[in-house]
């Protein structure tokens, strides 16, 4: 019952913080958020599962019992972890605490509600990464949207209501598309399944037990469902051209919400693509390898080019996320151990690095009250620690060796070049690698114009180094990025064990 305890602690902590006085809410939330960190690290230290949770592998910390019956199908309370979900659970708990601490300076109204929503969001994120029954998973999946909507809509920037509504509309329509696609598969399986348990459904689909439904034969139904689910999850990633909600949400969101959005919420999309599309229907994924790889490359290049054109530091980092998630899609479609494993590793690496970059931009904004590149220069002289961490994070984004981003991208490129799912995969991979050059261009340009050169600041505020509690989360994130880059096997070994069963019909190792 460790997973239930982890989720329950986060829910109870959210309730406690909701009713606490505003002046104590931030410190109380940070203290209570340490409990899920301790729990997730203990579970990581005791983790002994092998194989994939959906394909007959052993499941760590498993709980499975019938909860209720819907439409003749049993809904189970079924939770557990394998090597894919375990790293994401650890990432969620760590980023939540650091995001809460980063909110101490900028959040000065309705603090108890803000921090309560952050913890409520953490609880549901943990549910997304641990639930192994579709109905339970979908409840958590949808519940995550609620706190993010309010975090952006209440504590966001001048256009916060527009950004919050756009985020909610995009993600809800995407959820509807995904839900229709998956439920059509369940109906097509008919008596082959008796529950909504994801392992049962995955094994039935891979075993060829899908029949026709709604006038479609099995092949057409699987293709239609795959496309619907790919679009639904692709909005969350996001992939081009389904990305337009992301920059507005990031720019208007308060810094802690941006950290969670880029660091964890976007990983919900790639995690779901891996669990549903690429695990349950590998034959369809490989039949669509060219359009999927093309989408990945376009996302990498287009996202990087858009970042290059921005003057707002937050928009630069936001479009960087679109580019980085393109690499994850490329790794997934490679269907190799290093491709799929590297994509999963990159989810964690990007979560740490993007969280670091958004947090650093937030600290600069807290001091200068501007994020525009043209409004300042030479601030490294006045904010040396923050600027130094920003530079280190930027180099991590560029793939500097011995940092987590380098390990993730190296694994992806190694796996994608070795892929045999299509003869054009090496060409797609080579094209995607060009994105690294563009990434280096816009990050170096932004740093040169804002951090270095003669000091100039057009605002009315004094530029000084940030307080310790603002810089400390940055230092912790940078340390984690380096540790994971130096020792990627802290997660990569368990990831490999979980992705190998997916590749039985894949393109090699």
Coordinates of C-alpha atoms in Angstrom, one line a residue:
X1 CA 0.0 0.0 0.0
X2 CA 3.0 2.3 -0.4
X3 CA 1.6 3.9 -3.5
X4 CA -1.7 4.6 -1.9
X5 CA 0.1 6.1 1.0
X6 CA 2.1 8.3 -1.3
X7 CA -1.0 9.6 -3.0
X8 CA -2.9 10.0 0.2
X9 CA -0.2 12.0 1.9
X10 CA -0.2 14.5 -1.0
X11 CA -4.0 14.8 -0.9
X12 CA -4.0 15.2 2.9
X13 CA -1.2 17.8 2.7
X14 CA -3.2 19.7 0.1
X15 CA -6.2 19.8 2.4
X16 CA -4.1 20.9 5.4
X17 CA -2.5 23.7 3.4
X18 CA -5.9 24.8 2.0
X19 CA -7.1 25.6 5.5
X20 CA -3.9 27.0 6.9
X21 CA -3.2 30.8 7.4
X22 CA -1.7 32.5 4.3
X23 CA 1.4 33.6 6.1
X24 CA 2.4 30.0 7.0
X25 CA 1.1 28.2 3.9
X26 CA 4.4 28.3 1.9
X27 CA 6.6 26.9 4.6
X28 CA 4.0 24.4 5.7
X29 CA 3.5 23.2 2.1
X30 CA 7.3 22.8 1.5
X31 CA 7.6 20.8 4.8
X32 CA 4.7 18.5 4.0
X33 CA 5.9 18.0 0.4
X34 CA 9.1 16.4 1.8
X35 CA 7.0 13.4 2.8
X36 CA 6.3 12.3 -0.8
X37 CA 10.0 12.8 -1.6
X38 CA 11.0 10.5 1.2
X39 CA 8.4 8.0 0.1
X40 CA 9.4 8.0 -3.5
X41 CA 13.1 7.7 -2.7
X42 CA 12.4 4.8 -0.4
X43 CA 10.4 3.1 -3.1
X44 CA 13.2 3.7 -5.6
X45 CA 15.7 2.2 -3.2
X46 CA 13.5 -0.9 -2.7
X47 CA 12.5 -1.2 -6.4
X48 CA 13.0 -4.7 -7.7
X49 CA 10.5 -5.1 -10.6
X50 CA 11.6 -6.4 -13.9
X51 CA 10.0 -6.3 -17.3
X52 CA 7.1 -4.1 -18.4
X53 CA 4.0 -3.7 -16.2
X54 CA 1.7 -3.9 -19.3
X55 CA 3.3 -7.0 -20.8
X56 CA 3.5 -9.5 -18.1
X57 CA 6.5 -8.1 -16.2
X58 CA 6.7 -8.0 -12.4
X59 CA 5.1 -4.9 -10.8
X60 CA 6.6 -3.2 -7.8
X61 CA 4.3 -2.1 -4.9
X62 CA 1.3 -3.6 -6.7
X63 CA -2.3 -3.3 -5.4
X64 CA -5.1 -4.8 -7.4
X65 CA -8.7 -5.4 -6.5
X66 CA -12.1 -4.9 -8.1
X67 CA -13.5 -1.5 -7.3
X68 CA -16.8 -1.4 -9.3
X69 CA -18.4 -2.6 -12.5
X70 CA -19.2 -0.4 -15.5
X71 CA -21.0 -1.6 -18.6
X72 CA -20.1 -5.2 -17.8
X73 CA -16.4 -4.4 -17.4
X74 CA -14.7 -4.5 -14.0
X75 CA -12.9 -1.4 -12.9
X76 CA -10.0 -2.2 -10.6
X77 CA -8.1 -0.2 -8.1
X78 CA -4.9 -1.3 -9.8
X79 CA -1.7 0.6 -9.1
X80 CA 2.0 -0.3 -9.4
X81 CA 5.4 0.7 -10.8
X82 CA 7.8 -0.6 -13.4
X83 CA 11.1 0.9 -14.7
X84 CA 9.2 3.4 -16.9
X85 CA 7.0 4.9 -14.2
X86 CA 9.4 4.8 -11.2
X87 CA 11.7 7.6 -12.4
X88 CA 8.7 9.8 -13.2
X89 CA 7.3 9.4 -9.7
X90 CA 10.6 10.5 -8.2
X91 CA 10.8 13.4 -10.7
X92 CA 7.3 14.5 -9.7
X93 CA 7.9 14.6 -5.9
X94 CA 11.2 16.4 -6.2
X95 CA 10.0 19.0 -8.6
X96 CA 6.9 19.7 -6.6
X97 CA 8.9 20.6 -3.5
X98 CA 11.4 22.8 -5.4
X99 CA 8.5 24.5 -7.2
X100 CA 6.8 25.3 -3.9
X101 CA 10.0 26.8 -2.5
X102 CA 10.5 28.9 -5.6
X103 CA 7.0 30.3 -5.0
X104 CA 7.8 31.9 -1.7
X105 CA 8.9 35.2 -3.3
X106 CA 6.5 35.8 -6.2
X107 CA 3.3 34.4 -4.6
X108 CA 2.0 37.0 -2.2
X109 CA -1.8 36.6 -2.4
X110 CA -4.1 33.7 -1.5
X111 CA -1.1 31.6 -0.6
X112 CA -2.9 28.8 1.1
X113 CA -5.0 28.2 -2.0
X114 CA -2.0 28.4 -4.3
X115 CA 0.1 25.9 -2.3
X116 CA -2.9 23.6 -1.8
X117 CA -3.5 23.4 -5.5
X118 CA 0.2 22.6 -6.1
X119 CA 0.0 19.7 -3.7
X120 CA -3.4 18.6 -5.1
X121 CA -1.8 18.6 -8.6
X122 CA 1.1 16.5 -7.2
X123 CA -1.3 13.8 -5.9
X124 CA -3.0 13.5 -9.2
X125 CA 0.3 13.4 -11.1
X126 CA 1.4 10.5 -8.9
X127 CA -1.9 8.8 -9.8
X128 CA -1.3 9.2 -13.5
X129 CA 2.1 7.6 -13.3
X130 CA 1.1 4.7 -11.1
X131 CA -2.5 3.8 -12.2
X132 CA -2.8 0.6 -14.3
X133 CA -6.5 0.6 -14.8
X134 CA -7.8 2.9 -17.6
X135 CA -10.7 4.3 -15.6
X136 CA -8.6 5.1 -12.5
X137 CA -5.9 6.5 -14.8
X138 CA -8.3 8.7 -16.7
X139 CA -9.7 10.2 -13.5
X140 CA -6.3 11.2 -12.4
X141 CA -5.4 12.4 -15.9
X142 CA -8.4 14.8 -16.0
X143 CA -8.0 15.9 -12.4
X144 CA -4.5 17.2 -13.1
X145 CA -6.0 19.9 -15.4
X146 CA -8.1 21.5 -12.7
X147 CA -5.4 22.9 -10.4
X148 CA -3.3 24.0 -13.4
X149 CA -6.3 25.9 -14.8
X150 CA -6.7 27.8 -11.5
X151 CA -2.9 28.3 -11.0
X152 CA -2.7 30.0 -14.4
X153 CA -6.1 31.8 -14.3
X154 CA -5.7 33.3 -10.8
X155 CA -2.0 33.9 -10.2
X156 CA -0.9 34.3 -13.9
X157 CA 0.0 37.4 -15.9
X158 CA -2.1 40.0 -17.6
X159 CA -3.6 37.6 -20.1
X160 CA -4.0 34.8 -17.6
X161 CA -7.7 34.1 -18.2
X162 CA -7.2 33.7 -22.0
X163 CA -4.2 31.4 -21.4
X164 CA -6.1 29.3 -18.8
X165 CA -9.2 28.9 -21.0
X166 CA -7.1 28.0 -24.0
X167 CA -5.1 25.5 -22.0
X168 CA -8.3 23.9 -20.6
X169 CA -10.1 23.8 -24.0
X170 CA -7.2 22.3 -25.9
X171 CA -6.4 19.6 -23.3
X172 CA -10.1 18.7 -22.8
X173 CA -10.7 18.3 -26.5
X174 CA -7.6 16.2 -26.7
X175 CA -8.8 14.0 -23.8
X176 CA -12.1 13.5 -25.6
X177 CA -10.3 12.3 -28.8
X178 CA -8.0 10.0 -26.8
X179 CA -11.0 8.6 -24.7
X180 CA -13.1 7.8 -27.8
X181 CA -10.1 6.1 -29.5
X182 CA -9.4 3.9 -26.4
X183 CA -13.0 3.0 -25.6
X184 CA -13.5 2.0 -29.3
X185 CA -10.6 -0.4 -28.9
X186 CA -12.2 -1.9 -25.7
X187 CA -15.5 -2.4 -27.5
X188 CA -13.6 -3.9 -30.4
X189 CA -12.0 -6.4 -28.1
X190 CA -15.5 -7.5 -26.9
X191 CA -15.4 -10.6 -24.7
X192 CA -11.6 -10.8 -24.9
X193 CA -11.3 -8.6 -21.9
X194 CA -13.3 -8.5 -18.7
X195 CA -11.9 -5.4 -17.1
X196 CA -10.3 -2.0 -17.8
X197 CA -6.9 -3.2 -16.6
X198 CA -4.2 -1.9 -18.9
X199 CA -2.1 -5.1 -18.9
X200 CA -5.1 -7.2 -19.9
X201 CA -6.0 -4.8 -22.8
X202 CA -2.4 -4.5 -23.9
X203 CA -1.9 -8.2 -24.1
X204 CA -5.2 -8.7 -26.0
X205 CA -4.4 -6.1 -28.6
X206 CA -0.9 -7.4 -29.1
X207 CA -2.3 -10.9 -29.3
X208 CA -4.5 -10.1 -32.3
X209 CA -7.9 -10.4 -30.4
X210 CA -9.3 -7.1 -31.7
X211 CA -12.5 -7.4 -33.7
X212 CA -14.5 -4.9 -35.7
X213 CA -16.6 -2.1 -34.3
X214 CA -18.8 0.7 -35.6
X215 CA -18.6 -0.6 -39.2
X216 CA -14.8 -0.8 -39.1
X217 CA -12.8 -4.0 -39.4
X218 CA -10.0 -4.7 -36.9
X219 CA -7.3 -3.1 -39.0
X220 CA -9.2 0.1 -39.7
X221 CA -10.4 0.3 -36.1
X222 CA -6.9 0.0 -34.7
X223 CA -5.5 2.6 -37.1
X224 CA -8.3 5.1 -36.3
X225 CA -7.9 4.5 -32.6
X226 CA -4.1 4.9 -32.8
X227 CA -4.5 8.2 -34.7
X228 CA -7.1 9.6 -32.3
X229 CA -5.0 8.7 -29.3
X230 CA -1.8 10.0 -30.9
X231 CA -3.6 13.4 -31.5
X232 CA -5.0 13.4 -28.0
X233 CA -1.7 12.7 -26.3
X234 CA 0.2 14.8 -28.8
X235 CA -1.6 18.0 -27.6
X236 CA -0.2 17.3 -24.1
X237 CA 3.4 16.7 -25.4
X238 CA 3.0 19.0 -27.4
X239 CA 3.9 18.2 -31.0
X240 CA 3.7 20.6 -33.9
X241 CA 1.1 21.8 -35.0
X242 CA -0.8 21.1 -31.7
X243 CA 1.5 23.2 -29.6
X244 CA -0.1 26.7 -29.8
X245 CA -1.6 26.6 -26.3
X246 CA 1.8 26.0 -24.7
X247 CA 3.6 29.4 -25.1
X248 CA 0.6 31.3 -23.8
X249 CA 0.2 29.0 -20.8
X250 CA 3.9 29.3 -19.9
X251 CA 4.2 33.0 -20.4
X252 CA 1.1 33.8 -18.3
X253 CA 1.6 31.1 -15.6
X254 CA 3.4 32.0 -12.4
X255 CA 6.9 30.5 -12.3
X256 CA 6.1 27.5 -10.0
X257 CA 3.3 26.5 -12.3
X258 CA 5.6 26.8 -15.4
X259 CA 8.1 24.6 -13.6
X260 CA 5.5 21.9 -13.1
X261 CA 3.9 22.3 -16.5
X262 CA 7.3 21.9 -18.4
X263 CA 8.8 19.5 -15.9
X264 CA 6.0 17.0 -15.3
X265 CA 2.8 17.8 -17.1
X266 CA 4.3 17.6 -20.6
X267 CA 5.7 14.2 -19.7
X268 CA 2.2 13.0 -19.2
X269 CA 1.8 13.1 -23.0
X270 CA 5.0 11.3 -23.8
X271 CA 4.4 8.8 -21.0
X272 CA 0.9 8.1 -22.3
X273 CA 2.1 7.7 -25.9
X274 CA 4.6 5.1 -24.7
X275 CA 2.1 3.2 -22.5
X276 CA -0.8 3.2 -25.0
X277 CA 0.2 3.8 -28.6
X278 CA 3.7 2.4 -28.7
X279 CA 3.2 -0.5 -26.2
X280 CA -0.3 -1.6 -27.1
X281 CA -0.1 -1.1 -30.9
X282 CA 3.5 -1.4 -32.1
X283 CA 2.4 -2.7 -35.5
X284 CA 0.4 0.5 -36.2
X285 CA 3.2 2.7 -34.9
X286 CA 5.7 1.1 -37.2
X287 CA 3.4 1.3 -40.2
X288 CA 3.2 5.0 -39.5
X289 CA 6.9 5.4 -38.8
X290 CA 7.5 8.0 -41.6
X291 CA 4.7 10.5 -40.6
X292 CA 5.6 10.1 -36.9
X293 CA 9.3 10.6 -37.5
X294 CA 8.5 13.6 -39.7
X295 CA 6.4 15.1 -36.9
X296 CA 9.2 14.6 -34.5
X297 CA 11.8 16.3 -36.8
X298 CA 9.4 19.2 -37.6
X299 CA 8.8 19.7 -33.8
X300 CA 12.5 19.7 -33.1
X301 CA 13.4 22.2 -35.9
X302 CA 10.3 24.4 -35.8
X303 CA 10.3 24.7 -32.1
X304 CA 13.9 25.7 -32.1
X305 CA 13.4 28.3 -34.9
X306 CA 10.5 29.8 -33.0
X307 CA 12.6 30.0 -29.9
X308 CA 15.3 31.8 -31.9
X309 CA 12.8 34.5 -32.9
X310 CA 11.6 35.3 -29.4
X311 CA 12.6 38.3 -27.2
X312 CA 10.8 37.0 -24.0
X313 CA 13.1 34.7 -22.0
X314 CA 10.1 32.6 -20.9
X315 CA 8.9 32.2 -24.5
X316 CA 12.4 31.1 -25.5
X317 CA 12.3 28.3 -22.9
X318 CA 8.7 27.4 -23.7
X319 CA 9.4 26.8 -27.4
X320 CA 12.6 24.9 -26.3
X321 CA 10.3 22.4 -24.7
X322 CA 8.5 21.8 -28.0
X323 CA 11.8 21.1 -29.6
X324 CA 13.0 18.8 -26.9
X325 CA 9.9 16.8 -26.8
X326 CA 10.4 16.2 -30.6
X327 CA 13.5 14.2 -29.6
X328 CA 11.5 12.1 -27.3
X329 CA 9.0 11.2 -30.1
X330 CA 11.9 10.3 -32.4
X331 CA 13.3 8.0 -29.8
X332 CA 10.0 6.3 -29.2
X333 CA 9.4 5.6 -32.9
X334 CA 12.9 4.1 -33.3
X335 CA 11.8 1.0 -31.5
X336 CA 15.2 0.1 -30.1
X337 CA 16.4 -0.3 -26.5
X338 CA 18.4 2.9 -26.7
X339 CA 15.8 4.8 -28.6
X340 CA 12.8 4.0 -26.4
X341 CA 14.9 3.9 -23.3
X342 CA 16.6 7.1 -24.2
X343 CA 13.3 8.8 -24.8
X344 CA 12.1 7.7 -21.3
X345 CA 15.3 8.9 -19.8
X346 CA 15.0 12.2 -21.6
X347 CA 11.6 12.7 -20.1
X348 CA 13.3 12.9 -16.7
X349 CA 16.3 14.8 -17.9
X350 CA 14.2 17.4 -19.6
X351 CA 12.0 17.7 -16.6
X352 CA 14.9 18.7 -14.5
X353 CA 16.6 21.0 -17.0
X354 CA 13.4 22.8 -18.1
X355 CA 12.4 23.2 -14.5
X356 CA 15.8 24.7 -13.8
X357 CA 15.5 27.1 -16.8
X358 CA 12.0 28.3 -16.0
X359 CA 12.9 28.7 -12.3
X360 CA 16.0 30.8 -13.3
X361 CA 14.0 33.0 -15.6
X362 CA 11.5 33.4 -12.7
X363 CA 14.3 34.5 -10.3
X364 CA 15.6 37.1 -12.8
X365 CA 12.0 38.4 -13.3
X366 CA 11.4 38.6 -9.5
X367 CA 14.4 41.0 -9.3
X368 CA 14.1 43.0 -12.6
X369 CA 10.3 42.7 -13.2
X370 CA 11.0 42.1 -16.9
X371 CA 11.8 39.0 -19.1
X372 CA 12.5 40.9 -22.3
X373 CA 16.0 40.4 -23.7
X374 CA 16.3 44.0 -24.9
X375 CA 15.5 45.5 -21.5
X376 CA 18.7 44.4 -19.8
X377 CA 22.3 43.4 -20.3
X378 CA 25.3 42.6 -18.1
X379 CA 23.2 41.5 -15.1
X380 CA 25.7 38.7 -14.3
X381 CA 27.7 41.4 -12.5
X382 CA 24.8 42.0 -10.2
X383 CA 23.4 38.5 -10.0
X384 CA 26.4 36.2 -10.4
X385 CA 25.0 33.1 -8.7
X386 CA 21.7 33.1 -10.6
X387 CA 23.4 33.9 -13.9
X388 CA 26.0 31.2 -13.4
X389 CA 23.3 28.6 -12.8
X390 CA 21.3 29.9 -15.8
X391 CA 24.4 29.5 -17.9
X392 CA 25.0 26.0 -16.6
X393 CA 21.3 25.0 -17.3
X394 CA 21.5 26.5 -20.8
X395 CA 24.6 24.3 -21.5
X396 CA 22.7 21.4 -20.1
X397 CA 19.9 22.2 -22.6
X398 CA 22.5 22.2 -25.4
X399 CA 23.7 18.7 -24.4
X400 CA 26.9 19.4 -22.6
X401 CA 28.6 16.1 -21.7
X402 CA 28.3 14.9 -18.1
X403 CA 24.9 16.5 -17.8
X404 CA 21.5 14.7 -18.0
X405 CA 20.5 16.3 -21.3
X406 CA 23.6 14.9 -23.1
X407 CA 22.9 11.4 -21.8
X408 CA 19.3 11.4 -22.9
X409 CA 20.0 12.8 -26.4
X410 CA 23.0 10.5 -26.9
X411 CA 20.8 7.4 -26.1
X412 CA 18.1 8.7 -28.5
X413 CA 20.5 9.3 -31.3
X414 CA 22.3 6.0 -30.8
X415 CA 19.0 4.1 -30.8
X416 CA 17.5 6.1 -33.7
X417 CA 20.6 5.6 -36.0
X418 CA 20.5 1.9 -35.2
X419 CA 16.7 1.5 -35.9
X420 CA 15.6 -0.9 -38.6
X421 CA 11.9 0.1 -38.6
X422 CA 12.5 2.1 -41.8
X423 CA 15.4 2.8 -44.1
X424 CA 14.9 6.6 -43.7
X425 CA 15.4 6.6 -39.9
X426 CA 19.1 7.6 -40.1
X427 CA 18.1 10.6 -42.3
X428 CA 15.4 11.7 -39.9
X429 CA 17.8 11.4 -37.1
X430 CA 20.5 13.4 -38.9
X431 CA 17.9 16.1 -39.6
X432 CA 16.8 16.2 -36.0
X433 CA 20.4 16.6 -34.8
X434 CA 20.6 19.9 -36.6
X435 CA 18.2 21.2 -34.0
X436 CA 21.1 21.1 -31.5
X437 CA 22.8 23.8 -33.5
X438 CA 19.7 26.1 -33.4
X439 CA 19.3 25.4 -29.7
X440 CA 22.9 26.6 -29.1
X441 CA 22.3 29.6 -31.2
X442 CA 19.2 31.0 -29.4
X443 CA 20.5 30.2 -25.9
X444 CA 24.0 31.7 -26.5
X445 CA 22.4 34.7 -28.1
X446 CA 20.0 35.2 -25.2
X447 CA 22.7 34.8 -22.6
X448 CA 25.1 37.2 -24.4
X449 CA 22.5 39.9 -24.6
X450 CA 21.1 39.6 -21.1
X451 CA 23.9 38.3 -18.8
X452 CA 27.1 39.7 -20.3
X453 CA 28.5 42.9 -21.6
X454 CA 28.2 46.3 -19.9
X455 CA 25.5 46.5 -17.3
X456 CA 22.3 48.2 -18.5
X457 CA 18.8 48.0 -17.1
X458 CA 15.9 50.1 -18.3
X459 CA 13.7 49.3 -15.3
X460 CA 13.2 51.2 -12.0
X461 CA 14.2 48.3 -9.7
X462 CA 17.6 47.7 -8.2
X463 CA 19.3 44.6 -9.6
X464 CA 20.8 42.5 -6.8
X465 CA 21.4 38.8 -6.2
X466 CA 18.3 36.8 -5.3
X467 CA 17.6 35.6 -1.8
X468 CA 19.0 32.2 -0.6
X469 CA 15.5 30.5 -0.8
X470 CA 15.3 31.6 -4.4
X471 CA 18.7 30.4 -5.4
X472 CA 18.7 27.1 -3.4
X473 CA 16.1 25.3 -5.6
X474 CA 18.2 26.3 -8.7
X475 CA 21.3 24.8 -7.1
X476 CA 19.5 21.6 -6.2
X477 CA 18.2 21.2 -9.7
X478 CA 21.6 21.8 -11.2
X479 CA 23.1 19.2 -8.9
X480 CA 20.5 16.7 -10.0
X481 CA 21.1 17.4 -13.7
X482 CA 24.9 16.8 -13.2
X483 CA 24.4 13.7 -11.0
X484 CA 22.0 12.1 -13.6
X485 CA 24.4 13.0 -16.4
X486 CA 27.4 11.5 -14.6
X487 CA 25.5 8.4 -13.5
X488 CA 22.6 7.8 -15.9
X489 CA 22.3 4.2 -14.7
X490 CA 20.6 5.5 -11.6
X491 CA 17.5 5.3 -13.8
X492 CA 18.5 4.0 -17.2
X493 CA 19.1 0.4 -16.2
X494 CA 15.5 0.0 -14.8
X495 CA 14.2 1.8 -17.8
X496 CA 15.9 -0.6 -20.2
X497 CA 14.4 -3.6 -18.4
X498 CA 10.9 -2.1 -18.8
X499 CA 11.2 -1.1 -22.5
X500 CA 12.8 -4.3 -23.8
X501 CA 9.5 -6.3 -23.8
X502 CA 8.0 -3.6 -26.0
X503 CA 10.5 -4.3 -28.7
X504 CA 9.5 -7.9 -29.5
X505 CA 8.1 -6.6 -32.8
X506 CA 10.4 -3.6 -32.9
X507 CA 13.3 -2.6 -35.1
X508 CA 16.3 -4.0 -33.2
X509 CA 18.4 -3.2 -30.1

